[in-house]
């Protein structure tokens, strides 16, 4: 069902994304070792990743790094191991169906235990990430398999304390032929900064990687998505309403899905559905936004308010910020502005700033 709010796992629930799926299949076929998936929030990266790995029928685990961070205020190795274990537990059927002997795999991994109900992790895990990867690689090599380990929202790995995951990735890419590392990031700039693929002194420099971009839906794709979603549920929608929703949600499939969900599953009228997406959607955005702007909340908010109200140039935004929060020097101001771009709350095009997500714009204007 297209209007299901969870990230999709089945190809028939994933609208389009044929080219993106092909890219990932091709990379896996070619035994490529590193795949990076870029895209803004709620554009469908997690859905693409899940569908691709299940369709490719390769053993894999997906770690939701953002979830780990928000649950534990940090990203420790044990938390990542627990995520891997829980991914196996949740997907036992998938592994069974394909005949993967996960008992056999985990027997080799100290600290992991497999039972009827799933995979568990000992509270104190000594095994290093590199050893874990090496063991998985050996297991796969002997069976001529490929294992994909995906870090969803990998930019949050920067909160992993002393462990340098970019270094671990580089090592795995160089030494483990049967492992493919996949990372996704919705804060595109931040992910690039974390991977440092253009920095000659950084571990990932010069490594080949397959880059997959998940873009907003075009107007036609958005219309097609809503029409198909309604048709699946036997609803014949009003085309003017669809066009308005498509206009408002600007190709962000996550919000289109919410709209379809309220309209079709909750059976509310068009206006109410639009309002609900803005209300509930802005609640969803609030926690993460608050967290990111906390270090300089008033100034960040002033910048966002300025842009939400139509200021687009560096100097207009700065004037607004000074009026609201007092003097700020150019350097600090520019840094704060850059951070908001890095976090994906602003985009800069032709030296003009704007808020790319209509729900975030609403949140800034109405709730903050
Ligand atoms: P991201 O990981 O980029 O934030 P998600 O994969 O979580 O995005 O998707 C956001 C929402 O949109 C979810 O409700 C998901 O079900 C839906 N969705 C994303 N892409 C598609 C698609 N191609 N077809 C149908 N629904 C989708
Ligand atoms: Mg996601």
Short mmCIF file of C-alpha atoms and ligand atoms in Angstrom, two decimals:
data_model
loop_
_atom_site.label_atom_id
_atom_site.label_comp_id
_atom_site.label_asym_id
_atom_site.label_seq_id
_atom_site.Cartn_x
_atom_site.Cartn_y
_atom_site.Cartn_z
CA UNK A 1 0.00 0.00 0.00
CA UNK A 2 1.51 3.33 -1.05
CA UNK A 3 -0.11 5.29 1.79
CA UNK A 4 1.41 3.22 4.58
CA UNK A 5 3.44 5.58 6.76
CA UNK A 6 6.31 3.21 7.54
CA UNK A 7 9.33 3.04 5.27
CA UNK A 8 8.49 0.61 2.49
CA UNK A 9 10.05 -2.82 2.29
CA UNK A 10 8.33 -4.35 -0.74
CA UNK A 11 8.86 -3.34 -4.31
CA UNK A 12 5.14 -3.19 -5.06
CA UNK A 13 4.75 -0.57 -2.32
CA UNK A 14 7.55 1.58 -3.67
CA UNK A 15 6.34 4.01 -6.28
CA UNK A 16 8.77 4.37 -9.18
CA UNK A 17 12.44 4.71 -8.08
CA UNK A 18 13.26 2.23 -10.86
CA UNK A 19 16.48 4.01 -11.83
CA UNK A 20 17.67 4.28 -8.26
CA UNK A 21 16.98 0.59 -7.65
CA UNK A 22 18.85 -0.31 -10.84
CA UNK A 23 21.86 1.72 -9.70
CA UNK A 24 22.03 -0.20 -6.45
CA UNK A 25 21.52 -3.59 -8.12
CA UNK A 26 24.25 -2.77 -10.60
CA UNK A 27 26.67 -1.81 -7.84
CA UNK A 28 25.94 -5.04 -5.97
CA UNK A 29 26.26 -7.14 -9.14
CA UNK A 30 29.62 -5.57 -9.82
CA UNK A 31 30.65 -6.42 -6.26
CA UNK A 32 31.25 -2.78 -5.47
CA UNK A 33 32.23 -2.15 -1.89
CA UNK A 34 30.90 1.29 -1.10
CA UNK A 35 27.55 2.89 -1.92
CA UNK A 36 26.40 6.33 -0.79
CA UNK A 37 22.74 7.33 -0.98
CA UNK A 38 22.00 11.05 -0.75
CA UNK A 39 18.65 12.78 -0.37
CA UNK A 40 16.77 15.24 1.81
CA UNK A 41 14.56 14.12 4.71
CA UNK A 42 11.44 12.12 3.79
CA UNK A 43 12.33 11.71 0.16
CA UNK A 44 12.43 7.92 0.47
CA UNK A 45 16.05 6.87 1.15
CA UNK A 46 15.22 4.30 3.82
CA UNK A 47 12.45 2.84 1.67
CA UNK A 48 14.75 2.59 -1.33
CA UNK A 49 17.47 0.96 0.74
CA UNK A 50 15.17 -1.61 2.31
CA UNK A 51 13.48 -2.55 -0.93
CA UNK A 52 16.78 -2.73 -2.82
CA UNK A 53 18.47 -5.03 -0.32
CA UNK A 54 15.50 -7.34 0.03
CA UNK A 55 14.99 -7.50 -3.73
CA UNK A 56 18.68 -8.16 -4.32
CA UNK A 57 18.29 -11.13 -1.96
CA UNK A 58 21.61 -10.63 -0.31
CA UNK A 59 22.23 -11.04 3.40
CA UNK A 60 22.35 -7.61 4.98
CA UNK A 61 21.66 -5.52 8.02
CA UNK A 62 20.49 -1.92 8.20
CA UNK A 63 21.46 0.19 11.19
CA UNK A 64 19.29 3.22 11.86
CA UNK A 65 22.04 5.45 13.24
CA UNK A 66 19.74 8.39 13.88
CA UNK A 67 17.48 6.24 16.04
CA UNK A 68 20.48 5.02 18.02
CA UNK A 69 21.59 8.59 18.56
CA UNK A 70 18.21 9.89 19.68
CA UNK A 71 17.59 6.92 21.97
CA UNK A 72 20.98 6.92 23.65
CA UNK A 73 22.36 10.44 23.13
CA UNK A 74 25.42 8.86 21.58
CA UNK A 75 26.44 6.11 19.22
CA UNK A 76 28.42 3.39 20.95
CA UNK A 77 29.60 0.16 19.41
CA UNK A 78 27.29 -1.96 21.58
CA UNK A 79 24.28 0.07 20.44
CA UNK A 80 25.24 -0.54 16.83
CA UNK A 81 25.62 -4.27 17.52
CA UNK A 82 22.18 -4.30 19.13
CA UNK A 83 20.74 -2.66 16.04
CA UNK A 84 22.33 -5.31 13.85
CA UNK A 85 20.95 -8.05 16.12
CA UNK A 86 17.51 -6.50 16.13
CA UNK A 87 17.55 -6.20 12.33
CA UNK A 88 18.19 -9.93 12.09
CA UNK A 89 15.47 -10.65 14.64
CA UNK A 90 12.93 -8.58 12.74
CA UNK A 91 13.85 -10.14 9.42
CA UNK A 92 14.22 -13.80 10.41
CA UNK A 93 11.64 -14.75 7.79
CA UNK A 94 13.64 -13.09 5.05
CA UNK A 95 16.83 -14.89 6.03
CA UNK A 96 15.03 -18.23 6.42
CA UNK A 97 13.30 -17.91 3.10
CA UNK A 98 16.58 -17.38 1.33
CA UNK A 99 18.19 -20.21 3.20
CA UNK A 100 20.82 -18.18 5.07
CA UNK A 101 22.15 -20.02 8.06
CA UNK A 102 22.33 -17.16 10.49
CA UNK A 103 22.97 -19.52 13.39
CA UNK A 104 26.04 -20.63 11.57
CA UNK A 105 27.18 -17.05 10.99
CA UNK A 106 26.59 -15.80 14.53
CA UNK A 107 28.25 -18.83 16.11
CA UNK A 108 31.48 -17.31 14.91
CA UNK A 109 30.75 -13.89 16.36
CA UNK A 110 31.61 -13.71 20.04
CA UNK A 111 28.97 -11.96 22.10
CA UNK A 112 26.06 -12.59 19.73
CA UNK A 113 23.57 -15.36 20.53
CA UNK A 114 20.90 -16.82 18.30
CA UNK A 115 17.76 -18.40 19.70
CA UNK A 116 14.33 -19.26 18.36
CA UNK A 117 13.15 -15.72 18.96
CA UNK A 118 16.04 -13.92 17.41
CA UNK A 119 19.53 -12.57 17.86
CA UNK A 120 20.76 -11.10 21.12
CA UNK A 121 23.85 -9.25 22.20
CA UNK A 122 25.77 -9.62 25.46
CA UNK A 123 25.81 -6.45 27.54
CA UNK A 124 29.57 -6.22 27.41
CA UNK A 125 30.87 -6.79 23.94
CA UNK A 126 34.58 -7.05 23.44
CA UNK A 127 34.59 -7.75 19.74
CA UNK A 128 35.90 -4.83 17.68
CA UNK A 129 33.99 -3.58 14.70
CA UNK A 130 36.81 -4.49 12.35
CA UNK A 131 36.95 -8.06 13.73
CA UNK A 132 33.22 -8.39 13.33
CA UNK A 133 33.41 -7.27 9.71
CA UNK A 134 36.35 -9.53 9.03
CA UNK A 135 34.55 -12.58 10.39
CA UNK A 136 31.44 -11.81 8.37
CA UNK A 137 33.60 -11.36 5.29
CA UNK A 138 35.33 -14.72 5.80
CA UNK A 139 32.01 -16.45 6.28
CA UNK A 140 30.71 -14.92 3.06
CA UNK A 141 33.89 -15.59 1.12
CA UNK A 142 33.68 -19.30 1.81
CA UNK A 143 30.09 -19.36 0.57
CA UNK A 144 30.63 -16.99 -2.31
CA UNK A 145 28.14 -14.52 -0.86
CA UNK A 146 28.10 -10.77 -0.42
CA UNK A 147 27.03 -9.09 2.81
CA UNK A 148 25.76 -5.51 2.78
CA UNK A 149 25.98 -3.48 5.94
CA UNK A 150 24.01 -0.27 5.73
CA UNK A 151 24.27 2.77 8.00
CA UNK A 152 21.08 4.74 7.56
CA UNK A 153 21.59 8.45 8.38
CA UNK A 154 25.30 7.81 8.75
CA UNK A 155 26.10 11.44 9.56
CA UNK A 156 25.11 10.60 13.14
CA UNK A 157 28.18 8.36 13.36
CA UNK A 158 30.04 11.55 14.14
CA UNK A 159 28.74 11.10 17.70
CA UNK A 160 30.58 7.83 18.10
CA UNK A 161 33.25 9.15 20.44
CA UNK A 162 36.73 7.88 19.76
CA UNK A 163 35.82 5.31 17.11
CA UNK A 164 36.48 6.65 13.62
CA UNK A 165 33.97 4.99 11.31
CA UNK A 166 35.30 6.66 8.19
CA UNK A 167 38.59 4.89 8.92
CA UNK A 168 36.83 1.58 9.51
CA UNK A 169 34.94 1.96 6.23
CA UNK A 170 38.14 2.71 4.32
CA UNK A 171 39.81 -0.33 5.84
CA UNK A 172 36.83 -2.56 4.98
CA UNK A 173 36.72 -1.26 1.41
CA UNK A 174 40.40 -2.06 0.95
CA UNK A 175 40.46 -5.43 2.68
CA UNK A 176 37.07 -7.11 2.66
CA UNK A 177 36.04 -8.11 -0.86
CA UNK A 178 32.72 -9.67 0.18
CA UNK A 179 31.37 -6.74 2.16
CA UNK A 180 29.52 -3.78 0.73
CA UNK A 181 29.18 -0.77 3.02
CA UNK A 182 26.20 1.44 2.30
CA UNK A 183 25.60 4.82 3.89
CA UNK A 184 22.69 7.19 3.52
CA UNK A 185 22.36 10.75 4.70
CA UNK A 186 19.64 13.36 4.66
CA UNK A 187 21.99 16.06 5.76
CA UNK A 188 23.90 15.82 2.54
CA UNK A 189 26.60 18.35 3.39
CA UNK A 190 27.12 16.81 6.78
CA UNK A 191 27.49 13.33 5.30
CA UNK A 192 30.08 14.64 2.84
CA UNK A 193 31.88 16.34 5.67
CA UNK A 194 31.84 13.15 7.70
CA UNK A 195 33.08 10.95 4.85
CA UNK A 196 35.70 13.54 3.81
CA UNK A 197 36.08 11.84 0.46
CA UNK A 198 37.78 14.89 -1.02
CA UNK A 199 40.31 15.38 1.72
CA UNK A 200 43.68 13.82 0.74
CA UNK A 201 44.54 13.31 4.39
CA UNK A 202 41.28 11.51 5.24
CA UNK A 203 40.90 7.70 5.20
CA UNK A 204 38.20 7.55 2.54
CA UNK A 205 40.03 9.82 0.10
CA UNK A 206 40.21 8.47 -3.42
CA UNK A 207 38.05 5.41 -2.75
CA UNK A 208 35.65 4.53 -5.50
CA UNK A 209 32.04 4.86 -4.47
CA UNK A 210 28.71 4.50 -6.17
CA UNK A 211 26.69 7.62 -5.47
CA UNK A 212 22.92 7.36 -5.71
CA UNK A 213 20.80 10.51 -5.52
CA UNK A 214 17.20 10.27 -4.37
CA UNK A 215 15.46 13.37 -5.65
CA UNK A 216 12.09 14.91 -4.97
CA UNK A 217 9.31 13.60 -7.16
CA UNK A 218 8.55 15.69 -10.23
CA UNK A 219 5.06 17.13 -10.51
CA UNK A 220 4.02 14.21 -12.74
CA UNK A 221 5.48 11.63 -10.40
CA UNK A 222 3.71 13.25 -7.44
CA UNK A 223 0.39 13.22 -9.26
CA UNK A 224 0.96 9.63 -10.36
CA UNK A 225 1.84 8.62 -6.82
CA UNK A 226 -1.34 10.06 -5.31
CA UNK A 227 -3.55 8.70 -8.09
CA UNK A 228 -2.14 5.21 -7.77
CA UNK A 229 -2.36 5.30 -3.97
CA UNK A 230 -6.04 6.26 -4.09
CA UNK A 231 -6.78 3.77 -6.85
CA UNK A 232 -5.30 0.97 -4.74
CA UNK A 233 -7.91 1.78 -2.10
CA UNK A 234 -10.73 1.99 -4.58
CA UNK A 235 -11.07 5.76 -4.23
CA UNK A 236 -11.64 8.00 -7.19
CA UNK A 237 -9.98 11.25 -6.17
CA UNK A 238 -10.75 14.77 -7.25
CA UNK A 239 -8.00 15.92 -9.61
CA UNK A 240 -8.07 19.53 -8.39
CA UNK A 241 -7.45 18.37 -4.85
CA UNK A 242 -4.60 16.19 -5.99
CA UNK A 243 -3.07 19.09 -7.85
CA UNK A 244 -3.27 21.32 -4.81
CA UNK A 245 -1.63 18.69 -2.58
CA UNK A 246 1.11 18.19 -5.15
CA UNK A 247 1.69 21.93 -5.28
CA UNK A 248 1.85 22.28 -1.51
CA UNK A 249 4.07 19.31 -0.67
CA UNK A 250 6.60 20.05 -3.35
CA UNK A 251 7.61 16.54 -4.40
CA UNK A 252 8.44 15.29 -0.90
CA UNK A 253 6.97 11.80 -0.98
CA UNK A 254 6.87 11.50 2.82
CA UNK A 255 4.35 14.36 3.04
CA UNK A 256 2.38 13.08 0.05
CA UNK A 257 2.14 9.73 1.84
CA UNK A 258 0.85 11.45 4.98
CA UNK A 259 -1.68 13.37 2.94
CA UNK A 260 -2.93 10.18 1.27
CA UNK A 261 -3.04 8.45 4.63
CA UNK A 262 -5.28 11.10 6.22
CA UNK A 263 -7.44 11.45 3.17
CA UNK A 264 -7.94 7.75 2.46
CA UNK A 265 -7.33 5.87 5.70
CA UNK A 266 -8.71 8.46 8.10
CA UNK A 267 -11.33 9.52 5.56
CA UNK A 268 -11.08 13.24 6.36
CA UNK A 269 -11.81 15.90 3.76
CA UNK A 270 -9.14 17.56 1.63
CA UNK A 271 -8.73 20.71 3.79
CA UNK A 272 -8.49 18.72 6.99
CA UNK A 273 -5.97 16.34 5.45
CA UNK A 274 -3.76 19.25 4.35
CA UNK A 275 -3.99 20.78 7.82
CA UNK A 276 -3.24 17.49 9.54
CA UNK A 277 -0.08 16.95 7.50
CA UNK A 278 1.17 20.40 8.51
CA UNK A 279 0.21 19.90 12.16
CA UNK A 280 1.45 16.35 12.65
CA UNK A 281 4.35 16.81 10.28
CA UNK A 282 5.65 19.85 12.11
CA UNK A 283 5.49 17.92 15.39
CA UNK A 284 7.63 15.24 13.79
CA UNK A 285 10.18 17.81 12.65
CA UNK A 286 10.27 19.73 15.91
CA UNK A 287 12.40 17.38 18.05
CA UNK A 288 15.21 17.11 15.57
CA UNK A 289 15.21 20.80 14.74
CA UNK A 290 15.28 21.78 18.42
CA UNK A 291 18.19 19.45 19.03
CA UNK A 292 20.24 20.88 16.20
CA UNK A 293 19.62 24.54 16.92
CA UNK A 294 20.03 24.20 20.70
CA UNK A 295 23.64 25.53 20.80
CA UNK A 296 22.49 28.95 19.61
CA UNK A 297 18.73 28.73 19.63
CA UNK A 298 17.71 32.38 19.43
CA UNK A 299 20.01 33.24 16.59
CA UNK A 300 19.24 30.12 14.59
CA UNK A 301 15.54 30.76 15.04
CA UNK A 302 15.91 34.37 13.95
CA UNK A 303 17.63 33.22 10.77
CA UNK A 304 14.92 30.66 10.03
CA UNK A 305 12.17 33.20 10.73
CA UNK A 306 13.82 35.72 8.46
CA UNK A 307 13.95 33.25 5.58
CA UNK A 308 10.44 31.91 6.26
CA UNK A 309 9.17 35.48 5.98
CA UNK A 310 10.82 36.08 2.67
CA UNK A 311 14.33 37.39 3.33
CA UNK A 312 16.63 35.62 0.89
CA UNK A 313 19.97 37.44 0.81
CA UNK A 314 22.82 37.25 3.29
CA UNK A 315 22.45 40.90 4.24
CA UNK A 316 18.65 40.95 4.55
CA UNK A 317 18.75 37.92 6.80
CA UNK A 318 21.49 39.46 8.89
CA UNK A 319 19.57 42.71 9.33
CA UNK A 320 16.57 40.75 10.56
CA UNK A 321 18.68 38.74 12.97
CA UNK A 322 20.24 41.87 14.45
CA UNK A 323 16.85 43.47 14.96
CA UNK A 324 15.61 40.39 16.78
CA UNK A 325 18.61 39.26 18.77
CA UNK A 326 21.10 42.11 18.84
CA UNK A 327 24.57 42.56 17.38
CA UNK A 328 26.26 39.61 15.67
CA UNK A 329 29.59 39.70 13.87
CA UNK A 330 29.80 38.63 10.22
CA UNK A 331 31.86 35.57 10.86
CA UNK A 332 29.54 34.09 13.49
CA UNK A 333 26.49 34.92 11.42
CA UNK A 334 27.93 33.28 8.31
CA UNK A 335 28.83 30.20 10.31
CA UNK A 336 25.30 29.83 11.69
CA UNK A 337 23.85 30.26 8.22
CA UNK A 338 26.21 27.64 6.84
CA UNK A 339 25.27 25.22 9.59
CA UNK A 340 21.59 25.50 8.71
CA UNK A 341 22.45 24.69 5.10
CA UNK A 342 24.55 21.77 6.27
CA UNK A 343 21.68 20.43 8.38
CA UNK A 344 19.38 20.73 5.38
CA UNK A 345 17.02 23.30 6.91
CA UNK A 346 18.08 25.90 4.36
CA UNK A 347 19.26 25.63 0.80
CA UNK A 348 21.37 28.19 -1.03
CA UNK A 349 20.73 28.69 -4.72
CA UNK A 350 22.26 31.59 -6.67
CA UNK A 351 23.16 33.26 -3.41
CA UNK A 352 19.54 33.17 -2.26
CA UNK A 353 18.48 31.22 0.78
CA UNK A 354 15.23 29.36 1.21
CA UNK A 355 13.63 26.70 3.36
CA UNK A 356 13.27 23.64 1.12
CA UNK A 357 10.58 21.84 3.11
CA UNK A 358 7.07 23.38 3.33
CA UNK A 359 6.44 21.69 6.68
CA UNK A 360 9.60 23.16 8.19
CA UNK A 361 8.56 26.59 6.89
CA UNK A 362 5.20 26.16 8.61
CA UNK A 363 6.86 24.98 11.80
CA UNK A 364 9.12 28.01 11.89
CA UNK A 365 6.33 30.48 11.22
CA UNK A 366 3.58 28.98 13.37
CA UNK A 367 5.21 27.05 16.18
CA UNK A 368 8.50 28.59 17.09
P1 LIG B 1 13.77 9.06 4.19
O1 LIG B 1 14.50 7.84 4.67
O2 LIG B 1 14.41 9.69 3.00
O3 LIG B 1 13.53 10.08 5.27
P2 LIG B 1 11.49 7.27 4.05
O4 LIG B 1 11.94 6.12 3.25
O5 LIG B 1 11.40 7.11 5.51
O6 LIG B 1 12.34 8.59 3.68
O7 LIG B 1 10.08 7.71 3.45
C1 LIG B 1 9.28 8.73 4.01
C2 LIG B 1 7.82 8.35 3.83
O8 LIG B 1 7.48 8.28 2.45
C3 LIG B 1 7.44 6.98 4.39
O9 LIG B 1 6.12 7.09 4.87
C4 LIG B 1 7.47 6.06 3.19
O10 LIG B 1 6.55 5.01 3.33
C5 LIG B 1 7.08 6.98 2.06
N1 LIG B 1 7.78 6.69 0.79
C6 LIG B 1 9.04 7.04 0.48
N2 LIG B 1 9.36 6.71 -0.79
C7 LIG B 1 8.27 6.12 -1.31
C8 LIG B 1 7.95 5.56 -2.59
N3 LIG B 1 8.84 5.57 -3.58
N4 LIG B 1 6.72 5.03 -2.76
C9 LIG B 1 5.84 5.02 -1.76
N5 LIG B 1 6.05 5.55 -0.54
C10 LIG B 1 7.25 6.09 -0.31
MG1 LIG B 2 15.27 7.45 6.50
#
